[in-house]
C-alpha cells in the first residue's frame, strides 16, 4: 500500500521560505502527478499545485508567484517551497497523488498532513 | 474559479440512519466531481470519483450521484466509523477546487 509522508519545519518566520518534502513509500513516483494542498485553521482545502515525475509543474494562480516545486525520483520524493510567508500561510499542508495519472484529481493517496505555523 | 457549496454544514444522525450530503457547483463540472472523507489527524480518503465511481476498497454503502452542478453523496446505513468531515472536489475547471465540507456528527 503506497504511503505518503510530509516532513519539514513546523515553524517558519514571516518573510522567510516554507520548505516541505513528501516521501513516497510502497510505490514508485514515476508516471503520476503529485500535488500539494493546504488547509488553514477553520477553512477548506486549497490546491497549491502539482509536479510530475518528469518535472512539469502547474500552480494555483493565487500562489503561483511564491511557489516552487521539485522532484527527486531517485529518492521517491518531491518538495514544496513557498516564499515570503505571512501568518495567512499558517495551515496544515498535505501532499497527494493524482489517480491514474490525472493532474487535477481525483487524489487517491494522501499524506497525513503537517502543520506549519508562521510566526516570529 | 468554480465554487463548490456543500450542504448542510453539519449533519447530525445516528448509526444505522441514511445520510445525504449535497454539493452544488457555481457552474457545470460535467461528471468530474469527487468526494473525500477526512478524520482529524488522518489522511483524507477518496470515496467517490467522477460523480458515481467508488474508489478502491470503499464499502458499497457509499454512493454518489449527479452531474452538471448538483451532486449527492449517500451513505445508506451509517457505521460508527463514518462520522467525519466530507469534502467534494471538482477537476473539470482549472484550478481544482474543494467545497467547504459537511461535518457528519453522531446524534
mmCIF file of C-alpha atoms in Angstrom:
data_model
loop_
_atom_site.group_PDB
_atom_site.id
_atom_site.type_symbol
_atom_site.label_atom_id
_atom_site.label_comp_id
_atom_site.label_asym_id
_atom_site.label_seq_id
_atom_site.Cartn_x
_atom_site.Cartn_y
_atom_site.Cartn_z
ATOM 1 C CA UNK A 1 0.000 0.000 0.000
ATOM 2 C CA UNK A 2 1.504 3.302 -1.075
ATOM 3 C CA UNK A 3 2.097 5.822 1.686
ATOM 4 C CA UNK A 4 2.989 9.499 1.631
ATOM 5 C CA UNK A 5 4.640 11.405 4.456
ATOM 6 C CA UNK A 6 5.195 15.144 4.693
ATOM 7 C CA UNK A 7 8.210 16.473 6.558
ATOM 8 C CA UNK A 8 9.681 19.856 7.313
ATOM 9 C CA UNK A 9 9.848 22.639 9.906
ATOM 10 C CA UNK A 10 6.672 23.243 11.864
ATOM 11 C CA UNK A 11 7.528 26.889 12.489
ATOM 12 C CA UNK A 12 8.602 29.453 9.909
ATOM 13 C CA UNK A 13 9.268 33.143 10.459
ATOM 14 C CA UNK A 14 7.360 35.792 8.487
ATOM 15 C CA UNK A 15 9.017 36.745 5.164
ATOM 16 C CA UNK A 16 11.015 33.505 5.112
ATOM 17 C CA UNK A 17 10.543 30.443 2.896
ATOM 18 C CA UNK A 18 8.465 27.449 3.893
ATOM 19 C CA UNK A 19 10.040 24.172 2.747
ATOM 20 C CA UNK A 20 8.376 20.764 2.846
ATOM 21 C CA UNK A 21 9.198 17.345 1.431
ATOM 22 C CA UNK A 22 6.862 14.480 0.673
ATOM 23 C CA UNK A 23 8.328 10.981 0.719
ATOM 24 C CA UNK A 24 6.543 8.248 -1.211
ATOM 25 C CA UNK A 25 6.924 4.688 0.068
ATOM 26 C CA UNK A 26 5.484 1.394 -1.090
ATOM 27 C CA UNK A 27 5.265 2.553 -4.679
ATOM 28 C CA UNK A 28 7.012 4.498 -7.416
ATOM 29 C CA UNK A 29 6.891 8.215 -8.003
ATOM 30 C CA UNK A 30 7.031 7.576 -11.755
ATOM 31 C CA UNK A 31 4.062 8.068 -14.087
ATOM 32 C CA UNK A 32 1.990 10.153 -11.700
ATOM 33 C CA UNK A 33 1.239 13.781 -10.899
ATOM 34 C CA UNK A 34 1.956 14.800 -7.318
ATOM 35 C CA UNK A 35 0.104 17.665 -5.699
ATOM 36 C CA UNK A 36 0.383 19.881 -2.664
ATOM 37 C CA UNK A 37 -2.587 21.224 -0.705
ATOM 38 C CA UNK A 38 -3.144 23.276 2.383
ATOM 39 C CA UNK A 39 -5.916 23.842 4.879
ATOM 40 C CA UNK A 40 -5.774 26.947 7.086
ATOM 41 C CA UNK A 41 -7.355 26.576 10.523
ATOM 42 C CA UNK A 42 -11.137 26.503 10.211
ATOM 43 C CA UNK A 43 -11.059 26.774 6.424
ATOM 44 C CA UNK A 44 -11.342 24.475 3.447
ATOM 45 C CA UNK A 45 -8.778 22.680 1.341
ATOM 46 C CA UNK A 46 -6.799 24.624 -1.268
ATOM 47 C CA UNK A 47 -4.858 23.052 -4.126
ATOM 48 C CA UNK A 48 -1.378 24.593 -4.339
ATOM 49 C CA UNK A 49 -0.056 22.867 -7.434
ATOM 50 C CA UNK A 50 1.387 19.731 -8.953
ATOM 51 C CA UNK A 51 4.664 18.336 -10.209
ATOM 52 C CA UNK A 52 5.108 15.285 -12.421
ATOM 53 C CA UNK A 53 7.859 12.700 -12.264
ATOM 54 C CA UNK A 54 9.453 14.455 -15.231
ATOM 55 C CA UNK A 55 9.329 17.823 -13.503
ATOM 56 C CA UNK A 56 6.443 19.522 -15.288
ATOM 57 C CA UNK A 57 4.549 21.829 -12.967
ATOM 58 C CA UNK A 58 1.320 23.778 -12.631
ATOM 59 C CA UNK A 59 0.351 26.076 -9.790
ATOM 60 C CA UNK A 60 -2.746 27.717 -8.397
ATOM 61 C CA UNK A 61 -2.740 31.299 -9.704
ATOM 62 C CA UNK A 62 -3.397 32.553 -6.180
ATOM 63 C CA UNK A 63 0.045 31.299 -5.093
ATOM 64 C CA UNK A 64 1.952 30.979 -8.349
ATOM 65 C CA UNK A 65 4.329 33.887 -7.750
ATOM 66 C CA UNK A 66 5.585 32.356 -4.493
ATOM 67 C CA UNK A 67 5.563 28.591 -5.176
ATOM 68 C CA UNK A 68 8.338 26.335 -6.397
ATOM 69 C CA UNK A 69 8.245 22.553 -6.524
ATOM 70 C CA UNK A 70 10.870 19.944 -7.347
ATOM 71 C CA UNK A 71 11.089 16.171 -7.651
ATOM 72 C CA UNK A 72 13.831 13.672 -6.855
ATOM 73 C CA UNK A 73 12.887 10.362 -8.435
ATOM 74 C CA UNK A 74 15.977 8.624 -7.033
ATOM 75 C CA UNK A 75 14.705 9.284 -3.516
ATOM 76 C CA UNK A 76 10.986 8.957 -4.354
ATOM 77 C CA UNK A 77 10.466 12.453 -3.001
ATOM 78 C CA UNK A 78 9.008 15.740 -4.124
ATOM 79 C CA UNK A 79 9.219 19.103 -2.431
ATOM 80 C CA UNK A 80 7.432 22.404 -1.963
ATOM 81 C CA UNK A 81 8.847 25.851 -1.342
ATOM 82 C CA UNK A 82 6.623 28.817 -0.544
ATOM 83 C CA UNK A 83 8.430 32.130 -0.274
ATOM 84 C CA UNK A 84 7.688 35.353 1.601
ATOM 85 C CA UNK A 85 5.301 33.686 4.006
ATOM 86 C CA UNK A 86 2.906 35.560 6.276
ATOM 87 C CA UNK A 87 0.552 34.485 9.041
ATOM 88 C CA UNK A 88 -2.038 33.765 6.318
ATOM 89 C CA UNK A 89 0.132 30.847 5.199
ATOM 90 C CA UNK A 90 -0.328 29.078 8.534
ATOM 91 C CA UNK A 91 -2.038 25.817 7.628
ATOM 92 C CA UNK A 92 -1.874 22.060 7.562
ATOM 93 C CA UNK A 93 -0.042 21.131 4.380
ATOM 94 C CA UNK A 94 -0.777 17.878 2.557
ATOM 95 C CA UNK A 95 0.783 16.014 -0.346
ATOM 96 C CA UNK A 96 -1.210 13.641 -2.534
ATOM 97 C CA UNK A 97 -1.132 11.566 -5.717
ATOM 98 C CA UNK A 98 -3.411 12.001 -8.688
ATOM 99 C CA UNK A 99 -5.353 8.842 -9.507
ATOM 100 C CA UNK A 100 -4.180 7.046 -12.670
ATOM 101 C CA UNK A 101 -2.020 9.926 -13.771
ATOM 102 C CA UNK A 102 -4.736 12.575 -13.599
ATOM 103 C CA UNK A 103 -3.323 16.035 -12.982
ATOM 104 C CA UNK A 104 -6.165 17.716 -11.144
ATOM 105 C CA UNK A 105 -7.692 14.842 -9.248
ATOM 106 C CA UNK A 106 -9.169 12.780 -8.009
ATOM 107 C CA UNK A 107 -6.426 12.209 -5.462
ATOM 108 C CA UNK A 108 -6.237 8.659 -4.211
ATOM 109 C CA UNK A 109 -3.302 8.685 -1.823
ATOM 110 C CA UNK A 110 -2.650 11.420 0.719
ATOM 111 C CA UNK A 111 -0.199 12.168 3.471
ATOM 112 C CA UNK A 112 -1.491 12.795 6.978
ATOM 113 C CA UNK A 113 -0.545 16.443 6.758
ATOM 114 C CA UNK A 114 1.872 18.626 8.642
ATOM 115 C CA UNK A 115 1.031 21.833 10.486
ATOM 116 C CA UNK A 116 3.157 24.798 9.539
ATOM 117 C CA UNK A 117 2.843 27.891 11.676
ATOM 118 C CA UNK A 118 4.150 31.250 10.510
ATOM 119 C CA UNK A 119 5.200 33.288 13.498
ATOM 120 C CA UNK A 120 8.158 35.252 14.763
ATOM 121 C CA UNK B 1 -12.669 29.584 -10.341
ATOM 122 C CA UNK B 2 -15.522 27.200 -9.639
ATOM 123 C CA UNK B 3 -17.093 27.489 -6.194
ATOM 124 C CA UNK B 4 -18.461 24.329 -4.621
ATOM 125 C CA UNK B 5 -21.104 24.811 -1.943
ATOM 126 C CA UNK B 6 -21.774 21.924 0.377
ATOM 127 C CA UNK B 7 -24.888 21.479 2.474
ATOM 128 C CA UNK B 8 -25.668 21.098 5.204
ATOM 129 C CA UNK B 9 -22.621 22.391 7.034
ATOM 130 C CA UNK B 10 -23.322 19.916 9.836
ATOM 131 C CA UNK B 11 -25.460 16.791 9.754
ATOM 132 C CA UNK B 12 -26.417 15.043 12.997
ATOM 133 C CA UNK B 13 -27.529 11.443 12.586
ATOM 134 C CA UNK B 14 -27.456 8.136 14.425
ATOM 135 C CA UNK B 15 -25.707 4.909 13.381
ATOM 136 C CA UNK B 16 -27.921 2.933 11.040
ATOM 137 C CA UNK B 17 -29.542 6.032 9.544
ATOM 138 C CA UNK B 18 -29.176 7.212 5.960
ATOM 139 C CA UNK B 19 -27.015 10.258 5.239
ATOM 140 C CA UNK B 20 -27.488 12.518 2.236
ATOM 141 C CA UNK B 21 -24.842 15.171 1.557
ATOM 142 C CA UNK B 22 -25.092 17.780 -1.171
ATOM 143 C CA UNK B 23 -22.512 19.594 -3.286
ATOM 144 C CA UNK B 24 -23.524 22.349 -5.703
ATOM 145 C CA UNK B 25 -21.154 23.872 -8.259
ATOM 146 C CA UNK B 26 -21.245 27.508 -9.399
ATOM 147 C CA UNK B 27 -21.115 26.247 -12.990
ATOM 148 C CA UNK B 28 -21.175 22.876 -14.666
ATOM 149 C CA UNK B 29 -18.374 20.466 -13.789
ATOM 150 C CA UNK B 30 -19.795 17.704 -16.003
ATOM 151 C CA UNK B 31 -19.264 14.486 -14.014
ATOM 152 C CA UNK B 32 -15.801 15.404 -12.780
ATOM 153 C CA UNK B 33 -16.600 15.514 -9.108
ATOM 154 C CA UNK B 34 -15.045 13.519 -6.277
ATOM 155 C CA UNK B 35 -15.905 13.004 -2.621
ATOM 156 C CA UNK B 36 -13.457 12.565 0.238
ATOM 157 C CA UNK B 37 -13.767 11.553 3.864
ATOM 158 C CA UNK B 38 -11.492 13.275 6.368
ATOM 159 C CA UNK B 39 -10.953 12.436 10.011
ATOM 160 C CA UNK B 40 -8.830 14.579 12.363
ATOM 161 C CA UNK B 41 -5.142 13.769 12.161
ATOM 162 C CA UNK B 42 -5.618 11.360 9.286
ATOM 163 C CA UNK B 43 -5.058 11.481 5.566
ATOM 164 C CA UNK B 44 -8.115 12.363 3.510
ATOM 165 C CA UNK B 45 -9.654 9.292 1.885
ATOM 166 C CA UNK B 46 -11.018 9.211 -1.658
ATOM 167 C CA UNK B 47 -14.527 7.734 -1.642
ATOM 168 C CA UNK B 48 -16.119 8.539 -4.985
ATOM 169 C CA UNK B 49 -14.705 9.895 -8.249
ATOM 170 C CA UNK B 50 -16.317 11.045 -11.472
ATOM 171 C CA UNK B 51 -19.572 11.520 -9.559
ATOM 172 C CA UNK B 52 -20.530 7.885 -9.079
ATOM 173 C CA UNK B 53 -17.489 5.596 -9.164
ATOM 174 C CA UNK B 54 -16.450 4.087 -5.863
ATOM 175 C CA UNK B 55 -12.715 4.170 -5.212
ATOM 176 C CA UNK B 56 -10.759 1.048 -4.358
ATOM 177 C CA UNK B 57 -11.853 -0.706 -1.130
ATOM 178 C CA UNK B 58 -14.727 1.714 -0.455
ATOM 179 C CA UNK B 59 -17.766 -0.055 1.023
ATOM 180 C CA UNK B 60 -20.939 -0.310 -1.047
ATOM 181 C CA UNK B 61 -22.889 1.789 1.484
ATOM 182 C CA UNK B 62 -21.202 4.841 -0.053
ATOM 183 C CA UNK B 63 -22.702 6.009 -3.342
ATOM 184 C CA UNK B 64 -22.545 9.153 -5.426
ATOM 185 C CA UNK B 65 -24.852 10.663 -7.992
ATOM 186 C CA UNK B 66 -25.377 13.801 -10.037
ATOM 187 C CA UNK B 67 -23.948 15.701 -12.964
ATOM 188 C CA UNK B 68 -23.596 19.268 -14.093
ATOM 189 C CA UNK B 69 -23.999 21.410 -10.993
ATOM 190 C CA UNK B 70 -25.776 19.210 -8.432
ATOM 191 C CA UNK B 71 -24.245 16.202 -6.744
ATOM 192 C CA UNK B 72 -25.125 13.931 -3.843
ATOM 193 C CA UNK B 73 -23.149 11.583 -1.625
ATOM 194 C CA UNK B 74 -25.313 8.997 0.081
ATOM 195 C CA UNK B 75 -24.316 6.723 2.938
ATOM 196 C CA UNK B 76 -27.057 4.117 3.080
ATOM 197 C CA UNK B 77 -26.652 2.988 6.691
ATOM 198 C CA UNK B 78 -24.199 4.824 8.900
ATOM 199 C CA UNK B 79 -21.486 2.903 10.687
ATOM 200 C CA UNK B 80 -19.697 4.408 13.721
ATOM 201 C CA UNK B 81 -16.547 4.932 11.643
ATOM 202 C CA UNK B 82 -18.411 7.069 9.086
ATOM 203 C CA UNK B 83 -18.629 10.120 11.340
ATOM 204 C CA UNK B 84 -16.156 12.564 9.829
ATOM 205 C CA UNK B 85 -15.935 15.595 7.557
ATOM 206 C CA UNK B 86 -16.781 15.082 3.882
ATOM 207 C CA UNK B 87 -15.480 17.231 1.038
ATOM 208 C CA UNK B 88 -16.369 17.419 -2.631
ATOM 209 C CA UNK B 89 -13.768 18.378 -5.258
ATOM 210 C CA UNK B 90 -14.047 19.262 -8.955
ATOM 211 C CA UNK B 91 -11.462 18.752 -11.665
ATOM 212 C CA UNK B 92 -13.423 19.968 -14.675
ATOM 213 C CA UNK B 93 -12.083 23.522 -14.493
ATOM 214 C CA UNK B 94 -8.645 24.784 -13.555
ATOM 215 C CA UNK B 95 -7.722 25.204 -10.763
ATOM 216 C CA UNK B 96 -9.261 22.237 -8.977
ATOM 217 C CA UNK B 97 -11.371 23.366 -6.039
ATOM 218 C CA UNK B 98 -12.983 21.893 -2.941
ATOM 219 C CA UNK B 99 -16.181 22.529 -1.072
ATOM 220 C CA UNK B 100 -16.068 23.789 2.492
ATOM 221 C CA UNK B 101 -17.089 20.436 3.881
ATOM 222 C CA UNK B 102 -20.006 18.799 5.681
ATOM 223 C CA UNK B 103 -19.403 17.605 9.211
ATOM 224 C CA UNK B 104 -21.268 14.372 9.888
ATOM 225 C CA UNK B 105 -21.666 14.005 13.632
ATOM 226 C CA UNK B 106 -23.259 11.462 15.912
ATOM 227 C CA UNK B 107 -26.673 12.482 17.179
#
